[in-house]
Short mmCIF file of C-alpha atoms in Angstrom, two decimals:
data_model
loop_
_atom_site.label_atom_id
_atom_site.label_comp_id
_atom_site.label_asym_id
_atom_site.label_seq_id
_atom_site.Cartn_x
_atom_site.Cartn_y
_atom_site.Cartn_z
CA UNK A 1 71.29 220.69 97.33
CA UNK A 2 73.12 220.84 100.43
CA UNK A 3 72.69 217.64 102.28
CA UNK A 4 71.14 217.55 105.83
CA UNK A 5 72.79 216.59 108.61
CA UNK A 6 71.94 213.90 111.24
CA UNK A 7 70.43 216.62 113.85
CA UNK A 8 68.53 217.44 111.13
CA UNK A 9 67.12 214.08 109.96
CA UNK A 10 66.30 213.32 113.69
CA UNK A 11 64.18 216.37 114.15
CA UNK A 12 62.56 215.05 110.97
CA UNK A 13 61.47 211.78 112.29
CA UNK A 14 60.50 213.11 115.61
CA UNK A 15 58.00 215.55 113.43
CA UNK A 16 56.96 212.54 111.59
CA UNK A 17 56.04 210.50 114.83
CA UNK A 18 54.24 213.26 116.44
CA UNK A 19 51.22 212.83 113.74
CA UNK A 20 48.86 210.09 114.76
CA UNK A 21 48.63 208.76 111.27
CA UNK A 22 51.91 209.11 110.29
CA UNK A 23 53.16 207.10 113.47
CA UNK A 24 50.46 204.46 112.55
CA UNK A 25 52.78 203.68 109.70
CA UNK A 26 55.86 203.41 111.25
CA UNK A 27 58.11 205.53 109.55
CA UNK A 28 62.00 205.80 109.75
CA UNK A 29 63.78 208.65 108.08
CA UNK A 30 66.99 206.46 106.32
CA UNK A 31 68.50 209.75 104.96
CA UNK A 32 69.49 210.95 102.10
CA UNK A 33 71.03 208.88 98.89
CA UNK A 34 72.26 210.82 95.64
CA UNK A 35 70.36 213.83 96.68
CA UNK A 36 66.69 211.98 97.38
CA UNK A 37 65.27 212.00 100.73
CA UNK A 38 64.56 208.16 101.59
CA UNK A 39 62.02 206.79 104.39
CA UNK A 40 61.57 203.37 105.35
CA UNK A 41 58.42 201.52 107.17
CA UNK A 42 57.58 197.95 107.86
CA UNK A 43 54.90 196.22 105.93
CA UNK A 44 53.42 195.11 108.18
CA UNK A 45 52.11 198.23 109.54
CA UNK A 46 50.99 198.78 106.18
CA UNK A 47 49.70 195.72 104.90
CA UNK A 48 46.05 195.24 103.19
CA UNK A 49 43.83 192.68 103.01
CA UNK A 50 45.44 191.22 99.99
CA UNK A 51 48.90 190.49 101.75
CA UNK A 52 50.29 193.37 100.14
CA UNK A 53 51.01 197.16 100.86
CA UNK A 54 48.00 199.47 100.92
CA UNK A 55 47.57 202.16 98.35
CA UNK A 56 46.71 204.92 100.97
CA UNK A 57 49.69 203.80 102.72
CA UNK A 58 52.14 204.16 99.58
CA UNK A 59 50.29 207.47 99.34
CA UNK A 60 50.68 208.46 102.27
CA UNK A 61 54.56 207.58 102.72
CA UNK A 62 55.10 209.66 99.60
CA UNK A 63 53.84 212.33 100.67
CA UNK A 64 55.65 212.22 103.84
CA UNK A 65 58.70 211.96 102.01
CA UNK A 66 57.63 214.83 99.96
CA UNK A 67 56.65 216.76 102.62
CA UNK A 68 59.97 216.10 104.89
CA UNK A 69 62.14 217.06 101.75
CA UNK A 70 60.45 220.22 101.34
CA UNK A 71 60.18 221.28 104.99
CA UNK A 72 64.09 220.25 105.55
CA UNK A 73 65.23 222.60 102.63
CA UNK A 74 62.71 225.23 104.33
CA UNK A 75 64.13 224.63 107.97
CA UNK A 76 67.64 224.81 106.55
CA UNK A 77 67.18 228.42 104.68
CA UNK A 78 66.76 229.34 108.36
CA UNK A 79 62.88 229.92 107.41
CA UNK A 80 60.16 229.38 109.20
CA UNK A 81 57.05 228.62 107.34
CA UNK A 82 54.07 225.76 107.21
CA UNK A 83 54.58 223.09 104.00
CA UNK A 84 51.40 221.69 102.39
CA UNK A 85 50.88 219.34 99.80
CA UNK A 86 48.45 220.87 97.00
CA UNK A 87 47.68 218.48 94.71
CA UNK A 88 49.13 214.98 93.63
CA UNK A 89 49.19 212.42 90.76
CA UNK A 90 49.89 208.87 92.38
CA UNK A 91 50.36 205.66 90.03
CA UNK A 92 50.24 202.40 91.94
CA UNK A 93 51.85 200.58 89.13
CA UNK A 94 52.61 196.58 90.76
CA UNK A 95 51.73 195.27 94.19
CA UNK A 96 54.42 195.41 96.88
CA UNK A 97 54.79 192.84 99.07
CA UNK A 98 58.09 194.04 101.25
CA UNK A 99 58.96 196.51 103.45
CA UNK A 100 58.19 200.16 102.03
CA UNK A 101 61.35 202.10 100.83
CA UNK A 102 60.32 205.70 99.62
CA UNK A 103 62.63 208.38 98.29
CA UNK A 104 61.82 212.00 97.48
CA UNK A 105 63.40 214.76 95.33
CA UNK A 106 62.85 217.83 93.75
CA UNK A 107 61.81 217.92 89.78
CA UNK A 108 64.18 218.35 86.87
CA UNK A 109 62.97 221.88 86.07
CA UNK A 110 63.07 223.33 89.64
CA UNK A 111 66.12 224.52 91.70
CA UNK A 112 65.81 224.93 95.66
CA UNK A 113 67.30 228.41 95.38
CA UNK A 114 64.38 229.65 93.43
CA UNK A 115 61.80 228.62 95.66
CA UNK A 116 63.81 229.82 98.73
CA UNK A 117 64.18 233.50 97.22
CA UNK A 118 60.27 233.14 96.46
CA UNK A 119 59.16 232.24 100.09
CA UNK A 120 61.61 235.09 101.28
CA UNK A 121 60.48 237.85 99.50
CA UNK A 122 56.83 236.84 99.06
CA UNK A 123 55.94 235.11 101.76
CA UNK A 124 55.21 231.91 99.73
CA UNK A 125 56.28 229.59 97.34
CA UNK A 126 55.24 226.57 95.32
CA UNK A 127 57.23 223.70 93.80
CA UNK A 128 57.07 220.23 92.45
CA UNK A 129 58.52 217.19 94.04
CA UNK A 130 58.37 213.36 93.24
CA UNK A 131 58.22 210.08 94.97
CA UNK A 132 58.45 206.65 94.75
CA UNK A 133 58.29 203.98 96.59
CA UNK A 134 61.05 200.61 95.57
CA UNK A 135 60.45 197.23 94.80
CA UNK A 136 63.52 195.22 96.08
CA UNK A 137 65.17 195.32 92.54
CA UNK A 138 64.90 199.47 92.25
CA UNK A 139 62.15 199.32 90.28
CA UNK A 140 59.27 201.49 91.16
CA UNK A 141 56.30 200.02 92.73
CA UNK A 142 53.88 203.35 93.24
CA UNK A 143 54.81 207.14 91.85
CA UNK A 144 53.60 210.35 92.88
CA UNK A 145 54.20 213.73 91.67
CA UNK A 146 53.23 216.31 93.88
CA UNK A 147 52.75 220.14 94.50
CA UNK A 148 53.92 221.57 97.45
CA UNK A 149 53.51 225.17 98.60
CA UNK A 150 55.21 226.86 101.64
CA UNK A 151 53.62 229.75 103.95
CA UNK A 152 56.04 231.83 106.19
CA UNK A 153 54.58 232.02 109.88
CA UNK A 154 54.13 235.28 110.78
CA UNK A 155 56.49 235.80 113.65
CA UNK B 1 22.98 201.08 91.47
CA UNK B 2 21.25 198.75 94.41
CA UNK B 3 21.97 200.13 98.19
CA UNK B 4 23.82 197.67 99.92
CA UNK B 5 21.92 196.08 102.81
CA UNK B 6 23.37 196.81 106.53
CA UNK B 7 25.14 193.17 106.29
CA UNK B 8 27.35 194.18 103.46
CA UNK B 9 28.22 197.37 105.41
CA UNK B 10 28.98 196.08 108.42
CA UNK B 11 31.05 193.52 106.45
CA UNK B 12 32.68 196.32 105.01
CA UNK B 13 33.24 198.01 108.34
CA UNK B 14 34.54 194.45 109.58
CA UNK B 15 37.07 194.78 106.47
CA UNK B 16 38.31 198.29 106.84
CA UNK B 17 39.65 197.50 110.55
CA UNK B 18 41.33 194.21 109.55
CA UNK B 19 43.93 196.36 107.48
CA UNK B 20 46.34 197.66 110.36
CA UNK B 21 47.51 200.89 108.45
CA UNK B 22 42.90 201.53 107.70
CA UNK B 23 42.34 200.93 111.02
CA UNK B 24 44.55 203.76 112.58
CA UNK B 25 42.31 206.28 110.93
CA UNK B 26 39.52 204.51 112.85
CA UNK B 27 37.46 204.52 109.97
CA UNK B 28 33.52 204.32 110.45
CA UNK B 29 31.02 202.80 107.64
CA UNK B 30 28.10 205.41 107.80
CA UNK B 31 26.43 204.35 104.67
CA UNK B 32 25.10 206.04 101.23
CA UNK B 33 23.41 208.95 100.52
CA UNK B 34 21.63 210.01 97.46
CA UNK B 35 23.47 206.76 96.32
CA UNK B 36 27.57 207.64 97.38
CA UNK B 37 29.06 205.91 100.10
CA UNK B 38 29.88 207.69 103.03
CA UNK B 39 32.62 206.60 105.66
CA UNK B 40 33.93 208.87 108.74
CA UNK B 41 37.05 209.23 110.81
CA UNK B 42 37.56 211.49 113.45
CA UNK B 43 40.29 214.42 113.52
CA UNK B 44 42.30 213.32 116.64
CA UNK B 45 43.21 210.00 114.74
CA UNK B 46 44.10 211.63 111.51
CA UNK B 47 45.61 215.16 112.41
CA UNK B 48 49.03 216.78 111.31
CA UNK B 49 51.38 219.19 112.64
CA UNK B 50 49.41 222.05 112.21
CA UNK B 51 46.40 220.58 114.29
CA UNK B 52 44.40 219.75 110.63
CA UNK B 53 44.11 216.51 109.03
CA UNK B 54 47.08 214.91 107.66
CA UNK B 55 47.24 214.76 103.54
CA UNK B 56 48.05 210.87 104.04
CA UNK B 57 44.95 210.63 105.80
CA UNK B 58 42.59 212.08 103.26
CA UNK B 59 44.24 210.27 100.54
CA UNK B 60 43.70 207.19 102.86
CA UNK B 61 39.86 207.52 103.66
CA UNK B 62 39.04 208.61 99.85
CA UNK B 63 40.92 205.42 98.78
CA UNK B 64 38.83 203.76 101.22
CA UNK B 65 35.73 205.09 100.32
CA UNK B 66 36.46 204.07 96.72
CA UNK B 67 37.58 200.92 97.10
CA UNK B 68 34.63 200.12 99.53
CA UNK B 69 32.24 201.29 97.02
CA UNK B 70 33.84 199.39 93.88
CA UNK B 71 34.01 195.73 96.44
CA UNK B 72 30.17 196.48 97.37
CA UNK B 73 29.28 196.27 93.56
CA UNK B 74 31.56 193.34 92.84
CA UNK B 75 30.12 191.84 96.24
CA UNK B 76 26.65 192.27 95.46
CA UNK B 77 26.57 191.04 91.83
CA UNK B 78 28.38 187.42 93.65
CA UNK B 79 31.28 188.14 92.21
CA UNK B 80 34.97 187.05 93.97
CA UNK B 81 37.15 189.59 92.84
CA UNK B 82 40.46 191.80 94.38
CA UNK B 83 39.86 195.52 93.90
CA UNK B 84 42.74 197.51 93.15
CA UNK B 85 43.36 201.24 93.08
CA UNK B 86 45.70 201.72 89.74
CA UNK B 87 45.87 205.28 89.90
CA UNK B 88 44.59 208.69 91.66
CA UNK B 89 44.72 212.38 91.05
CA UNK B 90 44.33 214.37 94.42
CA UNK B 91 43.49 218.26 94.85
CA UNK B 92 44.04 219.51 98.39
CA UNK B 93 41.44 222.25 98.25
CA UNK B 94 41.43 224.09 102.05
CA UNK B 95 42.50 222.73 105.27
CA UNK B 96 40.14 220.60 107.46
CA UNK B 97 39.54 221.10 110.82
CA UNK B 98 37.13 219.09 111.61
CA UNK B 99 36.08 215.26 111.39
CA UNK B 100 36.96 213.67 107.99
CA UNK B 101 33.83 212.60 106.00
CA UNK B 102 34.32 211.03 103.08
CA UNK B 103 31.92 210.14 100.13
CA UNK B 104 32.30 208.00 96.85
CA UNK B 105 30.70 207.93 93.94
CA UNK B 106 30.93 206.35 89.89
CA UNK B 107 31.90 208.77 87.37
CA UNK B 108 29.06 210.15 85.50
CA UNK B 109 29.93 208.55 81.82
CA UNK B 110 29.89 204.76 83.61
CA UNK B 111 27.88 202.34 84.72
CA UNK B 112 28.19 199.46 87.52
CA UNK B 113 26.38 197.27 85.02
CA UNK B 114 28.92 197.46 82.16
CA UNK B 115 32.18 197.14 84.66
CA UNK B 116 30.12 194.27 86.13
CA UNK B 117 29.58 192.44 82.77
CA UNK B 118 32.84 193.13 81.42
CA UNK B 119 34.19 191.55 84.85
CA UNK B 120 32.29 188.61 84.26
CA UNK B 121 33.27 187.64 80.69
CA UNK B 122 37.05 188.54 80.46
CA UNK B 123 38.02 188.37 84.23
CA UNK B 124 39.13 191.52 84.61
CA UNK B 125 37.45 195.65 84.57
CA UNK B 126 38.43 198.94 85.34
CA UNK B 127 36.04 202.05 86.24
CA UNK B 128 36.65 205.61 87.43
CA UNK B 129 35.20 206.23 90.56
CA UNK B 130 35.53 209.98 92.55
CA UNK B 131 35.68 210.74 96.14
CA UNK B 132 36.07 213.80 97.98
CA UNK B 133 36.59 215.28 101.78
CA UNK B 134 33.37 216.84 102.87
CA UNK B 135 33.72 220.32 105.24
CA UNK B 136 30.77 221.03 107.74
CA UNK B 137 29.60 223.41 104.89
CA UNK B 138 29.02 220.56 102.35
CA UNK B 139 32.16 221.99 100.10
CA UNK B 140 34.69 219.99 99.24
CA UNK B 141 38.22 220.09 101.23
CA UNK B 142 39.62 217.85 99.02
CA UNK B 143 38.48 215.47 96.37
CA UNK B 144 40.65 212.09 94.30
CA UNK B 145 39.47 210.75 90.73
CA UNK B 146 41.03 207.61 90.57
CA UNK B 147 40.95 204.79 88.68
CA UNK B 148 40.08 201.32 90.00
CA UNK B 149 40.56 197.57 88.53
CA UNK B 150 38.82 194.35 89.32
CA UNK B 151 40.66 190.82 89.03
CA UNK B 152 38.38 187.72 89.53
CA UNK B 153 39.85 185.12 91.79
CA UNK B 154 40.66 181.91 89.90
CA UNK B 155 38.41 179.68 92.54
#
């Protein structure tokens, strides 16, 4: 997967920040590490009434981590098409009580090229994309493994 | 299952907006109907790029309805307990345009009695509760069956 560059990743968190709710959660696009699409936000824009992260913020962080993997791969093909999540199993598997570090990438059985050539010549394209968010020690905190399907605009 | 009385709902409310990354989907408590809690938010607060509401956002408020209805029951049998979400499947069925409301209700095969009795002798329950996204027309725009947990505080 050819690796974004910075222009790229800015345009990314300026899309992120221009959604209320996303802002709310103080996102920061870190960029990409062996291929995954990581995002960063503080907890305390996130915390819950236990002291720790809350779940719709993990799920929500995923998903824009998800989401901004997909759409860069779309923007980058030159494309121009809307990106929506379909449908998502989340696992919230140990409470996190640090900042939220959340990386994205594409599954095993799916290749970027495919769903490119999909979107082209129909017009739209599904594939599947995890997430996690980090504990400190690179252990996974919450997963998520999502379906995301891209439109083409009609010019 | 016993309504909660306006004093647990506005304590509820009060609840919701002491969690920073809750209250940025300003989050209203409206109350149950035919026995599922109901919470609002409006669009402007919870809307994406493409001027509908944000995936993060519905995951949020059905999380939020959930978890509200799973503390009311632990609440109202005088139990002190922390209610976790464990895990959550999520359909995104149609795009909402609209104001998000939100309704929660127990899975068909349990009962608040048994989670509530099992809570009380070995500290600890889980349930299934469901939520979903409601459009103007009643149908759903997107719905979560998750799983919740209940952990007594050692007092």
């Amino acid at each position: 997967m050819p690796v974004p560059d910075p222009t790229a990743l800015h345009a990314l968190q300026s899309h992120l920040l221009a959604m209320p709710p996303a802002r709310a959660l103080q996102p920061s696009v870190e960029g990409f590490v062996a291929g995954r699409l990581r995002l960063r936000a503080p907890l305390a824009a996130n915390v819950n009434d236990k002291g720790s992260a809350f779940g719709g913020s993990l799920a929500s962080m995923m998903t824009l981590a998800a989401w901004g993997l997909t759409t860069l791969q779309v923007e980058q093909a030159g494309l121009d098409a809307e990106v929506y999540v379909a449908d998502s199993q989340l696992r919230y598997l140990t409470p996190l009580r640090e900042d939220l570090l959340v990386e994205a990438w594409l599954d095993d059985d799916r290749d970027w090229a495919g769903f490119l050539s999909t979107l082209r010549s129909r017009g739209r394209a599904r594939t599947t994309v995890h997430a996690q968010v980090l504990l400190g020690d690179g252990a996974p905190a919450a997963t998520a493994t999502s379906r995301y399907a891209a439109i083409l605009r009609r010019g």
